[in-house]
Amino acid sequence: MDLDLTDEQRLIQETAREFVDREIVPRARDSDRAARFDRELAASLGEMGYLGAPVAEEYGGRSLDYTSYGLIVEEVGRGDSSMRTVVSVQTSLVCGSIERWGTEDQKRHWLPRLCSGEALGCFGLTEPDTGSDAASVRTRAERVDGGWRLSGQKMWISLGNQAELALIFAQTDPEAKHKGLACFLVPTATKGFASQEIHGKLGLRASDTASIALDEVEVADDALLGDVGDGFKIAMTALDAGRYSVAAGCVGICEGCVQASVSYATERRQFGVPIATFQLVQELIADMVVKRDAARLLVRRAGILKDQAKPNTTETSIAKLFATEAAVECANAAIQVHGGSGYVDDHPVERYLRDARVTTLYEGTSQIHKLIIGRDATGINAMTPLRAGES
Ligand code: CAA
């Protein structure tokens, strides 16, 4: 595995770092306090080419490799995970799915708008009763003349109130289980589509999170992404990309924790010396550095496999599991280094902790990732308990 960055990748990293320090970092605390989704900043991400970086240039993207995309996401994650969520959902879950599964017309219609930030997209998989068991989607898709009628509910949908386009996963044939799932490209202005903001979140307060109701939403045949029955595979391949993006964002949180902690510990004096002099403070920082580096290398490995078009589901799960848990641990330790100062939002570390917390839940809980990794290692599927009579 060649871990050296190319000159182009370094330039992309430096440009993203400067953009994040100039545009994202100064706004992060106020947006978090106000629980305000910054649509203007989301548009700036589009202008920078950060909302579809791996999408082919002919569809409005930048044709970047996954390693470069990961470097951008890491920087945005260091600045503000709410903005990182915009990049991850838009790029990996929405644009990636359309580019991979869409018809030429669907790609030409949606991708340029999404990549530029003119339109936002959301990923409607999760439901009130459908979380880890993604195959159990209850939203129904029924055939009508010339199209489909969708009815059901979606929950915890990032960008669901802001999006112009929703990818909606729906069941066409409950008997067929995951093989009956289909995915639809639904303009959110369609009659019967309604979203509601979810308030009171622990973190990602500046990110838009919605519940969605679909009340007999009618779409034409050309709204179907892929074929009937492709829905589960579309969701899983999208999540392979989305989880990589979440992991990269968490490396950014780890990096932010190290930077903030080193800066604080070398300035803050107690007992007549900077607190960085104390071995126990250094231990906290050293543990963060090790976790950051390990997470970064795991993300890099997953990115390289993606760039080589090799199977990477397990490696992506490993990166996502490790990086998200590392982000929570680093943020918690960073607060410890900051003492009382870390408990208020004068420093970014308390926001890092609140924002990191959801990453071990969404796009597959840590437990789901352990099961994916365990299944790959042992060849035994421990996802669901065996029922009587099953072997
Ligand atoms: N890529 C392609 N195909 C895949 C795949 C992948 N990564 N993973 C599974 N599949 C295919 C399998 O090959 C299989 O295909 P066949 O039927 O042709 O044999 C089919 O899908 C079923 O696979 P499994 O038997 O593995 O399915 P399962 O029901 O045992 O569960 C699971 C798999 C891993 C538990 C899955 O349901 C899962 O990942 N759950 C977590 C859901 C999740 O991450 N939700 C996040 C919601 S989105 C979100 O959070 C976004 C947001 O807004 C922030």
CSV table of C-alpha atoms and ligand atoms in Angstrom, one decimal:
chain,number,residue,atom,x,y,z
A,1,MET,CA,0.0,0.0,0.0
A,2,ASP,CA,1.6,3.3,-1.1
A,3,LEU,CA,0.7,5.8,1.6
A,4,ASP,CA,2.6,8.8,0.1
A,5,LEU,CA,0.3,11.5,-1.1
A,6,THR,CA,0.8,12.8,-4.7
A,7,ASP,CA,1.6,16.4,-5.2
A,8,GLU,CA,-2.0,16.9,-6.4
A,9,GLN,CA,-3.4,15.2,-3.3
A,10,ARG,CA,-1.3,17.5,-1.1
A,11,LEU,CA,-2.5,20.5,-2.9
A,12,ILE,CA,-6.1,19.4,-2.5
A,13,GLN,CA,-5.5,18.8,1.2
A,14,GLU,CA,-3.9,22.3,1.7
A,15,THR,CA,-6.6,24.0,-0.2
A,16,ALA,CA,-9.3,22.3,1.9
A,17,ARG,CA,-7.4,23.1,5.1
A,18,GLU,CA,-7.3,26.8,4.2
A,19,PHE,CA,-10.9,26.9,3.1
A,20,VAL,CA,-12.0,25.2,6.4
A,21,ASP,CA,-9.9,27.6,8.5
A,22,ARG,CA,-11.2,30.6,6.7
A,23,GLU,CA,-14.9,29.8,6.1
A,24,ILE,CA,-16.0,26.9,8.4
A,25,VAL,CA,-14.1,27.2,11.7
A,26,PRO,CA,-15.1,30.9,12.4
A,27,ARG,CA,-18.8,30.0,12.0
A,28,ALA,CA,-19.0,26.7,13.7
A,29,ARG,CA,-19.7,27.8,17.3
A,30,ASP,CA,-22.4,30.3,16.4
A,31,SER,CA,-24.2,27.9,14.1
A,32,ASP,CA,-24.0,25.2,16.8
A,33,ARG,CA,-25.4,27.6,19.5
A,34,ALA,CA,-28.2,28.7,17.2
A,35,ALA,CA,-28.9,25.2,15.9
A,36,ARG,CA,-28.8,26.9,12.5
A,37,PHE,CA,-28.3,25.1,9.2
A,38,ASP,CA,-26.0,27.3,7.2
A,39,ARG,CA,-27.3,27.0,3.6
A,40,GLU,CA,-24.9,29.7,2.4
A,41,LEU,CA,-21.9,27.7,3.6
A,42,ALA,CA,-23.3,24.6,2.0
A,43,ALA,CA,-23.4,26.5,-1.3
A,44,SER,CA,-19.8,27.5,-0.7
A,45,LEU,CA,-18.9,23.8,-0.3
A,46,GLY,CA,-20.5,23.3,-3.7
A,47,GLU,CA,-18.6,26.2,-5.3
A,48,MET,CA,-15.3,24.6,-4.0
A,49,GLY,CA,-16.3,21.3,-5.7
A,50,TYR,CA,-16.7,19.5,-2.3
A,51,LEU,CA,-20.2,18.2,-2.9
A,52,GLY,CA,-19.5,15.6,-5.5
A,53,ALA,CA,-15.7,15.5,-5.7
A,54,PRO,CA,-15.5,11.8,-6.9
A,55,VAL,CA,-18.3,12.3,-9.4
A,56,ALA,CA,-17.1,12.4,-13.1
A,57,GLU,CA,-16.4,15.9,-14.5
A,58,GLU,CA,-18.9,15.3,-17.3
A,59,TYR,CA,-21.7,15.3,-14.6
A,60,GLY,CA,-20.4,18.3,-12.7
A,61,GLY,CA,-18.0,16.6,-10.3
A,62,ARG,CA,-14.2,16.8,-10.1
A,63,SER,CA,-13.4,13.2,-11.0
A,64,LEU,CA,-11.2,13.0,-7.8
A,65,ASP,CA,-9.9,9.7,-6.4
A,66,TYR,CA,-11.3,8.5,-3.0
A,67,THR,CA,-8.1,9.3,-1.2
A,68,SER,CA,-8.4,13.0,-2.2
A,69,TYR,CA,-12.1,12.9,-1.3
A,70,GLY,CA,-11.1,11.5,2.2
A,71,LEU,CA,-8.6,14.3,2.7
A,72,ILE,CA,-11.3,16.9,2.0
A,73,VAL,CA,-13.8,15.3,4.3
A,74,GLU,CA,-11.1,15.0,7.0
A,75,GLU,CA,-10.5,18.8,6.9
A,76,VAL,CA,-14.2,19.6,6.8
A,77,GLY,CA,-14.7,17.2,9.8
A,78,ARG,CA,-12.0,19.0,11.7
A,79,GLY,CA,-13.9,22.3,11.2
A,80,ASP,CA,-17.5,21.3,11.8
A,81,SER,CA,-19.2,17.9,11.6
A,82,SER,CA,-22.5,19.5,10.7
A,83,MET,CA,-20.9,20.7,7.5
A,84,ARG,CA,-19.1,17.4,7.1
A,85,THR,CA,-22.5,15.8,7.1
A,86,VAL,CA,-23.6,17.8,4.1
A,87,VAL,CA,-20.5,16.7,2.2
A,88,SER,CA,-20.9,13.0,3.2
A,89,VAL,CA,-24.7,12.7,2.5
A,90,GLN,CA,-24.6,14.7,-0.7
A,91,THR,CA,-21.5,13.1,-2.2
A,92,SER,CA,-21.4,9.5,-0.9
A,93,LEU,CA,-25.0,8.6,-0.4
A,94,VAL,CA,-26.9,10.7,-3.0
A,95,CYS,CA,-24.5,11.6,-5.9
A,96,GLY,CA,-22.6,8.3,-5.6
A,97,SER,CA,-25.8,6.3,-5.9
A,98,ILE,CA,-27.1,8.3,-8.9
A,99,GLU,CA,-23.8,8.1,-10.7
A,100,ARG,CA,-23.6,4.3,-10.1
A,101,TRP,CA,-27.2,3.3,-10.6
A,102,GLY,CA,-28.8,6.1,-12.6
A,103,THR,CA,-29.8,6.2,-16.2
A,104,GLU,CA,-28.0,8.8,-18.4
A,105,ASP,CA,-31.1,11.1,-18.2
A,106,GLN,CA,-31.2,10.8,-14.4
A,107,LYS,CA,-27.5,11.6,-14.1
A,108,ARG,CA,-27.7,14.6,-16.5
A,109,HIS,CA,-30.8,15.9,-14.7
A,110,TRP,CA,-29.6,15.7,-11.1
A,111,LEU,CA,-25.8,15.4,-10.8
A,112,PRO,CA,-24.7,18.9,-12.1
A,113,ARG,CA,-27.2,20.6,-9.7
A,114,LEU,CA,-26.2,18.4,-6.7
A,115,CYS,CA,-22.5,18.8,-7.3
A,116,SER,CA,-22.7,22.5,-7.6
A,117,GLY,CA,-24.8,22.8,-4.4
A,118,GLU,CA,-27.7,24.4,-6.3
A,119,ALA,CA,-29.8,21.4,-5.0
A,120,LEU,CA,-29.3,19.3,-1.9
A,121,GLY,CA,-30.2,15.6,-1.6
A,122,CYS,CA,-31.1,13.3,1.3
A,123,PHE,CA,-31.0,9.6,1.8
A,124,GLY,CA,-34.4,8.1,2.9
A,125,LEU,CA,-33.6,4.6,4.2
A,126,THR,CA,-34.2,4.7,8.0
A,127,GLU,CA,-37.7,4.6,9.4
A,128,PRO,CA,-39.2,4.7,12.9
A,129,ASP,CA,-39.1,0.9,13.0
A,130,THR,CA,-36.3,0.3,10.5
A,131,GLY,CA,-32.8,1.0,11.8
A,132,SER,CA,-30.0,-1.6,11.8
A,133,ASP,CA,-32.4,-4.1,10.1
A,134,ALA,CA,-32.3,-2.0,6.9
A,135,ALA,CA,-34.0,-4.7,4.8
A,136,SER,CA,-37.2,-4.3,6.8
A,137,VAL,CA,-38.3,-1.1,5.2
A,138,ARG,CA,-42.1,-0.6,5.5
A,139,THR,CA,-42.6,2.3,3.2
A,140,ARG,CA,-44.7,0.9,0.4
A,141,ALA,CA,-44.3,1.5,-3.4
A,142,GLU,CA,-47.4,0.5,-5.3
A,143,ARG,CA,-47.7,0.4,-9.1
A,144,VAL,CA,-50.0,3.0,-10.6
A,145,ASP,CA,-50.6,3.9,-14.2
A,146,GLY,CA,-47.3,5.2,-15.6
A,147,GLY,CA,-45.5,5.2,-12.3
A,148,TRP,CA,-45.5,4.5,-8.5
A,149,ARG,CA,-47.3,5.6,-5.4
A,150,LEU,CA,-45.2,5.8,-2.2
A,151,SER,CA,-46.6,5.8,1.3
A,152,GLY,CA,-44.7,5.6,4.6
A,153,GLN,CA,-42.4,7.4,7.0
A,154,LYS,CA,-38.7,8.1,7.2
A,155,MET,CA,-36.8,9.0,10.3
A,156,TRP,CA,-33.4,10.6,11.2
A,157,ILE,CA,-32.9,11.9,7.7
A,158,SER,CA,-30.0,14.3,7.4
A,159,LEU,CA,-30.8,17.2,5.2
A,160,GLY,CA,-34.4,16.1,5.0
A,161,ASN,CA,-35.9,19.6,5.4
A,162,GLN,CA,-33.3,21.3,3.1
A,163,ALA,CA,-33.2,18.8,0.3
A,164,GLU,CA,-34.7,19.3,-3.1
A,165,LEU,CA,-34.3,15.6,-3.9
A,166,ALA,CA,-34.9,12.6,-1.7
A,167,LEU,CA,-33.7,9.1,-2.4
A,168,ILE,CA,-36.6,7.0,-1.0
A,169,PHE,CA,-36.3,3.3,-0.4
A,170,ALA,CA,-39.6,1.5,-0.5
A,171,GLN,CA,-40.9,-2.0,-0.5
A,172,THR,CA,-42.7,-3.2,-3.7
A,173,ASP,CA,-43.4,-6.7,-2.5
A,174,PRO,CA,-43.2,-7.5,1.2
A,175,GLU,CA,-43.0,-11.2,0.5
A,176,ALA,CA,-39.8,-10.7,-1.4
A,177,LYS,CA,-38.1,-9.1,1.7
A,178,HIS,CA,-34.9,-7.3,0.7
A,179,LYS,CA,-35.3,-8.4,-2.9
A,180,GLY,CA,-38.5,-6.4,-3.2
A,181,LEU,CA,-36.9,-3.1,-2.2
A,182,ALA,CA,-36.7,-0.3,-4.8
A,183,CYS,CA,-35.1,3.2,-4.7
A,184,PHE,CA,-36.9,6.3,-6.1
A,185,LEU,CA,-35.6,9.8,-6.9
A,186,VAL,CA,-38.3,11.9,-5.4
A,187,PRO,CA,-38.3,15.7,-5.7
A,188,THR,CA,-39.3,16.9,-2.3
A,189,ALA,CA,-41.8,19.4,-3.8
A,190,THR,CA,-43.9,16.5,-4.9
A,191,LYS,CA,-47.5,16.5,-3.5
A,192,GLY,CA,-47.8,14.4,-0.4
A,193,PHE,CA,-44.1,14.8,0.6
A,194,ALA,CA,-43.8,16.5,4.0
A,195,SER,CA,-40.8,16.9,6.3
A,196,GLN,CA,-40.4,18.0,9.9
A,197,GLU,CA,-37.4,19.1,11.8
A,198,ILE,CA,-36.1,17.0,14.7
A,199,HIS,CA,-35.1,19.2,17.6
A,200,GLY,CA,-33.2,18.6,20.8
A,201,LYS,CA,-30.2,16.7,19.4
A,202,LEU,CA,-27.1,16.1,21.6
A,203,GLY,CA,-24.8,17.2,18.8
A,204,LEU,CA,-24.8,18.0,15.1
A,205,ARG,CA,-27.1,20.9,16.1
A,206,ALA,CA,-26.2,22.9,13.0
A,207,SER,CA,-27.1,19.9,10.8
A,208,ASP,CA,-30.6,19.5,9.4
A,209,THR,CA,-32.3,16.3,10.6
A,210,ALA,CA,-35.8,15.4,9.6
A,211,SER,CA,-38.6,13.0,9.8
A,212,ILE,CA,-40.4,12.6,6.5
A,213,ALA,CA,-44.0,11.6,5.8
A,214,LEU,CA,-44.9,10.2,2.4
A,215,ASP,CA,-48.7,10.4,1.9
A,216,GLU,CA,-49.5,8.8,-1.5
A,217,VAL,CA,-46.6,10.5,-3.2
A,218,GLU,CA,-46.8,9.8,-7.0
A,219,VAL,CA,-43.8,9.6,-9.1
A,220,ALA,CA,-43.3,8.6,-12.8
A,221,ASP,CA,-41.5,5.4,-13.9
A,222,ASP,CA,-38.4,7.4,-14.7
A,223,ALA,CA,-38.0,8.1,-10.9
A,224,LEU,CA,-37.0,4.5,-10.3
A,225,LEU,CA,-33.2,4.3,-9.6
A,226,GLY,CA,-31.9,1.0,-10.9
A,227,ASP,CA,-34.5,-1.8,-11.1
A,228,VAL,CA,-37.2,-3.0,-8.8
A,229,GLY,CA,-35.3,-5.3,-6.4
A,230,ASP,CA,-32.0,-3.3,-6.5
A,231,GLY,CA,-33.0,-1.1,-3.6
A,232,PHE,CA,-31.1,-3.0,-0.9
A,233,LYS,CA,-27.9,-3.2,-3.0
A,234,ILE,CA,-28.2,0.5,-3.8
A,235,ALA,CA,-28.5,1.2,0.0
A,236,MET,CA,-25.6,-1.0,0.9
A,237,THR,CA,-23.2,0.3,-1.8
A,238,ALA,CA,-24.2,3.8,-0.9
A,239,LEU,CA,-23.4,3.0,2.8
A,240,ASP,CA,-20.0,1.6,1.8
A,241,ALA,CA,-19.2,5.0,0.5
A,242,GLY,CA,-21.0,6.9,3.3
A,243,ARG,CA,-19.2,5.0,6.0
A,244,TYR,CA,-15.8,5.9,4.5
A,245,SER,CA,-16.8,9.5,4.5
A,246,VAL,CA,-18.0,9.4,8.2
A,247,ALA,CA,-14.8,7.7,9.1
A,248,ALA,CA,-12.7,10.4,7.3
A,249,GLY,CA,-14.7,13.1,9.1
A,250,CYS,CA,-13.9,11.4,12.4
A,251,VAL,CA,-10.2,11.5,11.7
A,252,GLY,CA,-10.7,15.2,11.4
A,253,ILE,CA,-12.3,15.3,14.8
A,254,CYS,CA,-9.3,13.4,16.2
A,255,GLU,CA,-6.9,15.8,14.5
A,256,GLY,CA,-8.8,18.8,15.9
A,257,CYS,CA,-8.7,17.2,19.4
A,258,VAL,CA,-4.9,16.8,19.2
A,259,GLN,CA,-4.4,20.3,17.9
A,260,ALA,CA,-6.6,21.9,20.5
A,261,SER,CA,-5.1,19.9,23.3
A,262,VAL,CA,-1.5,20.5,22.4
A,263,SER,CA,-2.2,24.2,22.1
A,264,TYR,CA,-4.0,24.4,25.4
A,265,ALA,CA,-1.6,22.2,27.3
A,266,THR,CA,1.5,24.2,26.2
A,267,GLU,CA,-0.1,27.5,27.2
A,268,ARG,CA,-2.0,26.7,30.3
A,269,ARG,CA,0.2,26.9,33.4
A,270,GLN,CA,-0.3,25.2,36.8
A,271,PHE,CA,2.2,24.6,39.5
A,272,GLY,CA,4.4,27.2,37.7
A,273,VAL,CA,4.8,25.2,34.5
A,274,PRO,CA,2.7,24.5,31.3
A,275,ILE,CA,0.5,21.5,32.0
A,276,ALA,CA,2.0,19.7,29.0
A,277,THR,CA,5.0,19.2,31.3
A,278,PHE,CA,3.0,16.7,33.3
A,279,GLN,CA,3.3,13.1,32.3
A,280,LEU,CA,-0.4,12.3,32.8
A,281,VAL,CA,-1.4,15.1,30.5
A,282,GLN,CA,1.1,13.9,27.9
A,283,GLU,CA,-0.4,10.4,28.3
A,284,LEU,CA,-3.8,11.8,27.3
A,285,ILE,CA,-2.3,13.5,24.3
A,286,ALA,CA,-0.2,10.6,23.3
A,287,ASP,CA,-3.2,8.3,23.3
A,288,MET,CA,-5.1,10.8,21.1
A,289,VAL,CA,-2.2,10.9,18.6
A,290,VAL,CA,-2.0,7.1,18.4
A,291,LYS,CA,-5.8,6.8,17.8
A,292,ARG,CA,-5.7,9.6,15.2
A,293,ASP,CA,-2.9,8.0,13.3
A,294,ALA,CA,-4.4,4.5,13.4
A,295,ALA,CA,-7.8,5.9,12.2
A,296,ARG,CA,-6.2,7.8,9.4
A,297,LEU,CA,-4.3,4.8,8.2
A,298,LEU,CA,-7.4,2.6,8.2
A,299,VAL,CA,-9.3,5.3,6.3
A,300,ARG,CA,-6.4,5.6,3.8
A,301,ARG,CA,-6.5,1.8,3.3
A,302,ALA,CA,-10.2,1.8,2.6
A,303,GLY,CA,-9.8,4.7,0.2
A,304,ILE,CA,-6.9,3.0,-1.7
A,305,LEU,CA,-9.1,-0.1,-2.1
A,306,LYS,CA,-11.9,2.0,-3.4
A,307,ASP,CA,-9.6,3.7,-5.9
A,308,GLN,CA,-8.4,0.3,-7.1
A,309,ALA,CA,-12.1,-0.9,-7.4
A,310,LYS,CA,-11.3,-3.8,-5.0
A,311,PRO,CA,-13.9,-5.2,-2.5
A,312,ASN,CA,-13.7,-3.0,0.6
A,313,THR,CA,-16.9,-3.5,2.6
A,314,THR,CA,-15.0,-5.1,5.6
A,315,GLU,CA,-12.1,-2.6,5.4
A,316,THR,CA,-14.6,0.2,5.3
A,317,SER,CA,-16.4,-1.2,8.4
A,318,ILE,CA,-13.1,-1.5,10.2
A,319,ALA,CA,-12.2,2.1,9.4
A,320,LYS,CA,-15.7,3.4,10.3
A,321,LEU,CA,-15.8,1.4,13.6
A,322,PHE,CA,-12.3,2.5,14.7
A,323,ALA,CA,-12.4,6.1,13.6
A,324,THR,CA,-15.8,6.8,15.1
A,325,GLU,CA,-15.0,5.3,18.4
A,326,ALA,CA,-11.6,7.0,18.3
A,327,ALA,CA,-13.3,10.4,17.7
A,328,VAL,CA,-15.5,9.9,20.8
A,329,GLU,CA,-12.5,8.9,22.9
A,330,CYS,CA,-10.3,11.7,21.7
A,331,ALA,CA,-12.9,14.3,22.3
A,332,ASN,CA,-13.6,13.0,25.8
A,333,ALA,CA,-9.8,13.0,26.5
A,334,ALA,CA,-9.4,16.5,25.0
A,335,ILE,CA,-12.0,17.8,27.4
A,336,GLN,CA,-10.0,16.3,30.2
A,337,VAL,CA,-6.9,18.1,29.0
A,338,HIS,CA,-8.8,21.4,28.9
A,339,GLY,CA,-10.4,20.9,32.4
A,340,GLY,CA,-13.2,23.3,33.1
A,341,SER,CA,-12.4,25.3,30.0
A,342,GLY,CA,-13.3,22.3,27.8
A,343,TYR,CA,-16.8,22.1,29.3
A,344,VAL,CA,-17.9,25.3,27.6
A,345,ASP,CA,-17.8,26.2,23.9
A,346,ASP,CA,-14.9,28.7,24.0
A,347,HIS,CA,-12.9,25.7,22.8
A,348,PRO,CA,-14.2,23.3,20.1
A,349,VAL,CA,-13.7,20.1,22.2
A,350,GLU,CA,-17.1,19.9,23.9
A,351,ARG,CA,-18.7,20.3,20.4
A,352,TYR,CA,-16.4,17.6,19.1
A,353,LEU,CA,-17.6,15.2,21.8
A,354,ARG,CA,-21.3,16.0,21.2
A,355,ASP,CA,-20.9,15.8,17.4
A,356,ALA,CA,-18.8,12.6,17.5
A,357,ARG,CA,-21.3,10.8,19.6
A,358,VAL,CA,-23.8,10.1,16.7
A,359,THR,CA,-21.1,8.7,14.4
A,360,THR,CA,-21.0,5.4,16.3
A,361,LEU,CA,-24.8,5.2,15.7
A,362,TYR,CA,-25.5,6.3,12.2
A,363,GLU,CA,-24.5,4.6,9.0
A,364,GLY,CA,-24.3,1.4,11.0
A,365,THR,CA,-23.9,1.2,14.7
A,366,SER,CA,-20.5,0.1,16.1
A,367,GLN,CA,-22.2,-3.2,16.9
A,368,ILE,CA,-23.4,-3.7,13.3
A,369,HIS,CA,-19.8,-3.1,12.1
A,370,LYS,CA,-18.5,-5.6,14.6
A,371,LEU,CA,-21.0,-8.1,13.2
A,372,ILE,CA,-19.9,-7.3,9.6
A,373,ILE,CA,-16.2,-7.7,10.5
A,374,GLY,CA,-16.9,-10.9,12.6
A,375,ARG,CA,-18.9,-12.4,9.7
A,376,ASP,CA,-16.1,-11.8,7.3
A,377,ALA,CA,-13.5,-13.2,9.8
A,378,THR,CA,-15.4,-16.4,10.7
A,379,GLY,CA,-17.7,-17.0,7.8
A,380,ILE,CA,-20.6,-17.2,10.3
A,381,ASN,CA,-23.5,-14.8,10.1
A,382,ALA,CA,-24.3,-13.6,13.7
A,383,MET,CA,-26.6,-10.8,12.5
A,384,THR,CA,-29.8,-12.3,13.8
A,385,PRO,CA,-30.4,-15.0,16.4
A,386,LEU,CA,-31.4,-18.3,14.9
A,387,ARG,CA,-35.1,-19.1,15.2
A,388,ALA,CA,-36.3,-22.6,16.2
A,389,GLY,CA,-35.8,-25.0,13.4
A,390,GLU,CA,-33.2,-22.9,11.5
A,391,SER,CA,-29.6,-24.0,11.2
B,1,CAA,N1,-22.6,-4.1,-1.1
B,1,CAA,C1,-23.4,-4.7,-2.0
B,1,CAA,N2,-24.3,-5.7,-1.7
B,1,CAA,C2,-24.4,-6.0,-0.4
B,1,CAA,C3,-23.6,-5.3,0.6
B,1,CAA,C4,-22.7,-4.4,0.2
B,1,CAA,N3,-21.9,-3.7,1.1
B,1,CAA,N4,-23.9,-5.9,1.8
B,1,CAA,C5,-24.9,-6.8,1.6
B,1,CAA,N5,-25.2,-6.8,0.3
B,1,CAA,C6,-26.1,-7.7,-0.4
B,1,CAA,C7,-25.7,-9.2,-0.2
B,1,CAA,O1,-24.8,-9.7,-1.1
B,1,CAA,C8,-27.0,-9.9,-0.3
B,1,CAA,O2,-27.3,-10.0,-1.7
B,1,CAA,P1,-28.1,-11.3,-2.3
B,1,CAA,O3,-29.5,-11.2,-1.7
B,1,CAA,O4,-28.1,-11.1,-3.7
B,1,CAA,O5,-27.4,-12.5,-1.8
B,1,CAA,C9,-28.0,-8.9,0.2
B,1,CAA,O6,-27.4,-7.6,0.1
B,1,CAA,C10,-28.4,-9.1,1.7
B,1,CAA,O7,-27.2,-9.0,2.4
B,1,CAA,P2,-27.1,-9.5,3.9
B,1,CAA,O8,-27.6,-10.9,4.0
B,1,CAA,O9,-25.8,-9.2,4.4
B,1,CAA,O10,-28.2,-8.6,4.7
B,1,CAA,P3,-28.6,-8.6,6.2
B,1,CAA,O11,-30.1,-8.3,6.2
B,1,CAA,O12,-28.0,-9.7,6.9
B,1,CAA,O13,-28.0,-7.2,6.8
B,1,CAA,C11,-26.7,-5.4,7.4
B,1,CAA,C12,-27.0,-6.5,6.5
B,1,CAA,C13,-25.2,-5.3,7.4
B,1,CAA,C14,-27.1,-5.6,8.9
B,1,CAA,C15,-27.4,-4.2,6.9
B,1,CAA,O14,-28.8,-4.3,7.0
B,1,CAA,C16,-26.8,-2.9,7.5
B,1,CAA,O15,-25.8,-2.4,7.1
B,1,CAA,N6,-27.6,-2.3,8.5
B,1,CAA,C17,-27.3,-1.0,9.0
B,1,CAA,C18,-28.1,0.0,8.3
B,1,CAA,C19,-27.5,1.3,8.3
B,1,CAA,O16,-26.3,1.5,8.2
B,1,CAA,N7,-28.3,2.3,8.3
B,1,CAA,C20,-27.9,3.7,8.2
B,1,CAA,C21,-29.0,4.5,7.7
B,1,CAA,S1,-28.5,5.8,6.7
B,1,CAA,C22,-28.0,7.1,7.6
B,1,CAA,O17,-27.7,6.9,8.7
B,1,CAA,C23,-27.9,8.3,6.7
B,1,CAA,C24,-28.1,9.6,7.3
B,1,CAA,O18,-29.0,10.4,6.9
B,1,CAA,C25,-27.0,10.1,8.2
